[in-house]
Amino acid sequence: MTGKRAFWTLVTASVTIHATVAFLGCCLVTALAWQFTHHGIGADPRPGAAWAGATLLALSTAGAIRSARRLWLGLSATRAMDRQVRAMAVTDTAIHTTAQQVGLTARVDVIESAGRFAFTHGLLRPRVTVSSGLMKSATPGELRAVLAHEAEHVRGRDPLRTLVADFLAARHIALPLLRHLRTVVAADRELAADRCAMAHCGAGAVAGALLKAGDTPRWANTAPAAAMGDRTLLAARITQLEGAIPPPIRPEHRQVAVTAAGAALYMWAIAGSAWLMSTTPLACLGRGH
């Protein structure tokens, strides 16, 4: 599955589930309150209907809290990273020509650091940050490969894409396969950035850049960003540099099994909630007394 397809599958699945729950949730709380008031939880019109409604509300509430926390952490980390980059930025005109060659005019910041790293950050107007340590150790061709790689992340607004994917995957804790789709999206974008760099500079320069670029500093790890030195896909990136097609990323068996159980739980909860609402006199459905 391509990263683009995985991303839109993630969006579609998450939005569909959320829309269904939101539609039912308009009257579900009222239905549960009426049922408990008049019959108690043990006297459903259909066995387990009230429990199904309560389960659906619990899943929805837990998902909303979890995704809101993930969004808040991502936004906070992005703001903190932007402040840190501005505080550490130094003037370096030598990189401007190379940046212009790969389409990064006025979008590259150099920061004083002995570490060798480069990453793309920022949500609506992403920028590239390169450390002075990487600039000193990389050859001109390798530096161009680094910037060409990061330019693809800028064009794809990959930090924003990462934040959206994290938010959607976090919303459905019972469906870990959605988290796998987020991993596929990130992997596809990383490989696409390497292909872009190879087209600009050749495989040798990209290999050298990959060898010299290290992981992002600790203060940048919590923000949604894309880094040249990301080691999580090292084997796949080397395979692509050698001219072969990297193998697809397969989900873990546990993810598939838990997602199947989670999907069954959702279907039971939605069906039970719909039945509960259909047998409850609700003014919001035109059946009030």
C-alpha positions as semicolon CSV with decimal commas, in nm:
position;residue;x (nm);y (nm);z (nm)
1;M;0,000;0,000;0,000
2;T;0,135;0,343;-0,094
3;G;0,166;0,615;0,166
4;K;-0,095;0,831;-0,006
5;R;-0,345;0,547;-0,011
6;A;-0,265;0,458;0,351
7;F;-0,316;0,820;0,458
8;W;-0,656;0,851;0,293
9;T;-0,760;0,508;0,420
10;L;-0,674;0,628;0,770
11;V;-0,869;0,951;0,718
12;T;-1,172;0,773;0,570
13;A;-1,188;0,505;0,840
14;S;-1,149;0,753;1,123
15;V;-1,399;1,004;0,986
16;T;-1,656;0,731;0,911
17;I;-1,638;0,590;1,263
18;H;-1,645;0,935;1,418
19;A;-1,942;1,047;1,205
20;T;-2,138;0,733;1,296
21;V;-2,070;0,775;1,666
22;A;-2,150;1,148;1,651
23;F;-2,482;1,078;1,476
24;L;-2,582;0,820;1,736
25;G;-2,442;1,025;2,021
26;C;-2,693;1,305;1,961
27;C;-2,961;1,098;2,134
28;L;-2,766;0,811;2,290
29;V;-2,702;0,985;2,621
30;T;-3,071;1,068;2,652
31;A;-3,166;0,710;2,563
32;L;-2,931;0,567;2,825
33;A;-3,058;0,806;3,091
34;W;-3,420;0,719;3,009
35;Q;-3,343;0,346;3,011
36;F;-3,164;0,357;3,346
37;T;-3,434;0,577;3,500
38;H;-3,727;0,362;3,388
39;H;-3,587;0,009;3,374
40;G;-3,236;-0,001;3,516
41;I;-2,934;-0,140;3,336
42;G;-3,042;-0,502;3,378
43;A;-3,378;-0,471;3,202
44;D;-3,290;-0,378;2,843
45;P;-3,554;-0,419;2,572
46;R;-3,282;-0,628;2,414
47;P;-3,014;-0,799;2,624
48;G;-2,699;-0,586;2,639
49;A;-2,837;-0,284;2,450
50;A;-2,769;-0,041;2,734
51;W;-2,425;-0,191;2,785
52;A;-2,358;-0,147;2,413
53;G;-2,455;0,219;2,434
54;A;-2,237;0,274;2,738
55;T;-1,946;0,100;2,564
56;L;-1,983;0,319;2,256
57;L;-1,981;0,633;2,468
58;A;-1,678;0,508;2,663
59;L;-1,484;0,433;2,342
60;S;-1,575;0,771;2,199
61;T;-1,484;0,962;2,514
62;A;-1,154;0,780;2,564
63;G;-1,063;0,834;2,199
64;A;-1,150;1,203;2,212
65;I;-0,936;1,255;2,522
66;R;-0,645;1,057;2,380
67;S;-0,648;1,232;2,040
68;A;-0,691;1,577;2,197
69;R;-0,390;1,511;2,418
70;R;-0,186;1,396;2,117
71;L;-0,286;1,710;1,925
72;W;-0,204;1,939;2,216
73;L;0,136;1,774;2,268
74;G;0,216;1,798;1,897
75;L;0,122;2,165;1,875
76;S;0,308;2,250;2,196
77;A;0,619;2,065;2,081
78;T;0,607;2,240;1,744
79;R;0,594;2,583;1,909
80;A;0,878;2,489;2,144
81;M;1,089;2,364;1,853
82;D;1,031;2,684;1,655
83;R;1,145;2,892;1,953
84;Q;1,453;2,674;2,002
85;V;1,554;2,699;1,635
86;R;1,515;3,078;1,636
87;A;1,725;3,103;1,951
88;M;2,006;2,887;1,808
89;A;2,001;3,017;1,449
90;V;2,319;3,166;1,305
91;T;2,382;3,357;0,982
92;D;2,533;3,139;0,711
93;T;2,509;3,262;0,353
94;A;2,703;2,966;0,213
95;I;2,397;2,742;0,219
96;H;2,166;2,982;0,034
97;T;2,279;2,888;-0,318
98;T;2,236;2,517;-0,254
99;A;1,897;2,581;-0,097
100;Q;1,783;2,774;-0,404
101;Q;1,890;2,488;-0,631
102;V;1,648;2,247;-0,462
103;G;1,360;2,490;-0,417
104;L;1,419;2,593;-0,056
105;T;1,475;2,965;-0,104
106;A;1,445;3,146;0,232
107;R;1,335;2,826;0,404
108;V;1,660;2,698;0,557
109;D;1,793;2,779;0,903
110;V;2,142;2,691;1,024
111;I;2,188;2,638;1,397
112;E;2,512;2,616;1,592
113;S;2,549;2,256;1,708
114;A;2,823;1,995;1,702
115;G;2,560;1,731;1,626
116;R;2,512;1,631;1,263
117;F;2,144;1,652;1,176
118;A;1,885;1,810;0,949
119;F;1,508;1,806;0,982
120;T;1,191;1,964;0,848
121;H;0,953;2,122;1,097
122;G;0,655;2,355;1,101
123;L;0,296;2,282;1,006
124;L;0,157;2,536;0,760
125;R;0,487;2,682;0,637
126;P;0,747;2,412;0,703
127;R;1,115;2,503;0,720
128;V;1,440;2,308;0,717
129;T;1,695;2,324;0,996
130;V;2,055;2,211;0,939
131;S;2,320;2,190;1,208
132;S;2,661;2,351;1,161
133;G;2,813;2,015;1,251
134;L;2,651;1,847;0,950
135;M;2,752;2,133;0,721
136;K;3,116;2,098;0,826
137;S;3,128;1,721;0,777
138;A;2,924;1,684;0,456
139;T;3,067;1,735;0,109
140;P;2,889;1,985;-0,120
141;G;2,715;1,697;-0,298
142;E;2,605;1,539;0,029
143;L;2,476;1,871;0,161
144;R;2,275;1,917;-0,157
145;A;2,136;1,565;-0,112
146;V;2,032;1,653;0,244
147;L;1,851;1,966;0,129
148;A;1,688;1,787;-0,167
149;H;1,562;1,522;0,074
150;E;1,420;1,780;0,312
151;A;1,272;1,980;0,023
152;E;1,043;1,686;-0,054
153;H;0,925;1,688;0,307
154;V;0,856;2,061;0,277
155;R;0,658;2,019;-0,046
156;G;0,450;1,742;0,110
157;R;0,398;1,935;0,436
158;D;0,500;1,614;0,606
159;P;0,510;1,750;0,964
160;L;0,143;1,847;0,927
161;R;0,064;1,511;0,766
162;T;0,233;1,337;1,060
163;L;0,035;1,536;1,315
164;V;-0,296;1,461;1,139
165;A;-0,213;1,089;1,113
166;D;-0,113;1,078;1,482
167;F;-0,436;1,254;1,582
168;L;-0,658;1,018;1,381
169;A;-0,477;0,700;1,485
170;A;-0,489;0,801;1,852
171;R;-0,866;0,850;1,838
172;H;-0,943;0,479;1,796
173;I;-0,756;0,289;2,064
174;A;-0,939;-0,035;1,982
175;L;-0,812;-0,030;1,621
176;P;-0,429;-0,046;1,632
177;L;-0,416;-0,123;1,260
178;L;-0,481;0,248;1,205
179;R;-0,150;0,311;1,381
180;H;0,012;0,081;1,127
181;L;-0,130;0,296;0,847
182;R;0,037;0,596;1,008
183;T;0,367;0,405;0,999
184;V;0,316;0,326;0,629
185;V;0,252;0,694;0,556
186;A;0,573;0,803;0,731
187;A;0,780;0,531;0,562
188;D;0,649;0,613;0,216
189;R;0,727;0,983;0,259
190;E;1,080;0,906;0,381
191;L;1,150;0,684;0,082
192;A;0,997;0,943;-0,153
193;A;1,230;1,207;-0,008
194;D;1,528;0,980;-0,070
195;R;1,415;0,925;-0,431
196;C;1,392;1,300;-0,479
197;A;1,744;1,343;-0,343
198;M;1,874;1,063;-0,568
199;A;1,720;1,234;-0,872
200;H;1,903;1,556;-0,784
201;C;2,239;1,422;-0,668
202;G;2,270;1,049;-0,736
203;A;2,267;0,752;-0,502
204;G;2,628;0,802;-0,388
205;A;2,567;1,148;-0,246
206;V;2,248;1,032;-0,073
207;A;2,429;0,733;0,078
208;G;2,705;0,960;0,208
209;A;2,452;1,202;0,352
210;L;2,262;0,919;0,519
211;L;2,586;0,792;0,671
212;K;2,684;1,129;0,812
213;A;2,346;1,261;0,926
214;G;2,252;1,150;1,275
215;D;1,929;1,150;1,470
216;T;1,757;1,473;1,561
217;P;1,852;1,623;1,900
218;R;1,648;1,530;2,203
219;W;1,473;1,868;2,218
220;A;1,334;1,809;1,867
221;N;1,218;1,449;1,908
222;T;0,870;1,518;2,045
223;A;0,754;1,751;1,765
224;P;0,608;1,626;1,435
225;A;0,908;1,653;1,203
226;A;1,092;1,465;0,928
227;A;1,465;1,402;0,959
228;M;1,730;1,297;0,707
229;G;1,903;1,082;0,969
230;D;1,596;0,881;1,073
231;R;1,727;0,528;1,141
232;T;1,391;0,351;1,178
233;L;1,382;0,270;0,804
234;L;1,754;0,225;0,748
235;A;1,728;-0,120;0,587
236;A;1,454;-0,012;0,346
237;R;1,640;0,306;0,254
238;I;1,961;0,114;0,183
239;T;1,765;-0,132;-0,032
240;Q;1,626;0,157;-0,236
241;L;1,972;0,315;-0,270
242;E;2,094;-0,014;-0,414
243;G;1,830;0,009;-0,687
244;A;1,588;-0,250;-0,550
245;I;1,230;-0,204;-0,433
246;P;1,198;-0,206;-0,053
247;P;0,962;-0,474;0,082
248;P;0,621;-0,353;0,200
249;I;0,573;-0,290;0,570
250;R;0,350;-0,563;0,708
251;P;0,134;-0,516;1,016
252;E;0,206;-0,729;1,319
253;H;-0,022;-1,028;1,374
254;R;-0,118;-0,882;1,710
255;Q;-0,229;-0,557;1,543
256;V;-0,450;-0,747;1,300
257;A;-0,603;-0,965;1,572
258;V;-0,670;-0,676;1,811
259;T;-0,816;-0,465;1,529
260;A;-1,050;-0,748;1,427
261;A;-1,169;-0,774;1,787
262;G;-1,197;-0,396;1,809
263;A;-1,402;-0,377;1,489
264;A;-1,637;-0,644;1,624
265;L;-1,667;-0,445;1,947
266;Y;-1,753;-0,129;1,755
267;M;-2,015;-0,309;1,543
268;W;-2,176;-0,460;1,853
269;A;-2,174;-0,123;2,031
270;I;-2,319;0,064;1,731
271;A;-2,587;-0,198;1,662
272;G;-2,686;-0,214;2,028
273;S;-2,697;0,165;2,054
274;A;-2,918;0,192;1,746
275;W;-3,156;-0,073;1,888
276;L;-3,166;0,104;2,224
277;M;-3,255;0,433;2,060
278;S;-3,521;0,273;1,841
279;T;-3,703;0,137;2,149
280;T;-3,677;0,451;2,362
281;P;-3,927;0,741;2,342
282;L;-3,699;1,028;2,247
283;A;-3,807;1,379;2,157
284;C;-3,495;1,418;1,941
285;L;-3,622;1,135;1,718
286;G;-3,981;1,256;1,713
287;R;-4,105;0,988;1,955
288;G;-4,133;1,187;2,274
289;H;-4,440;1,157;2,495
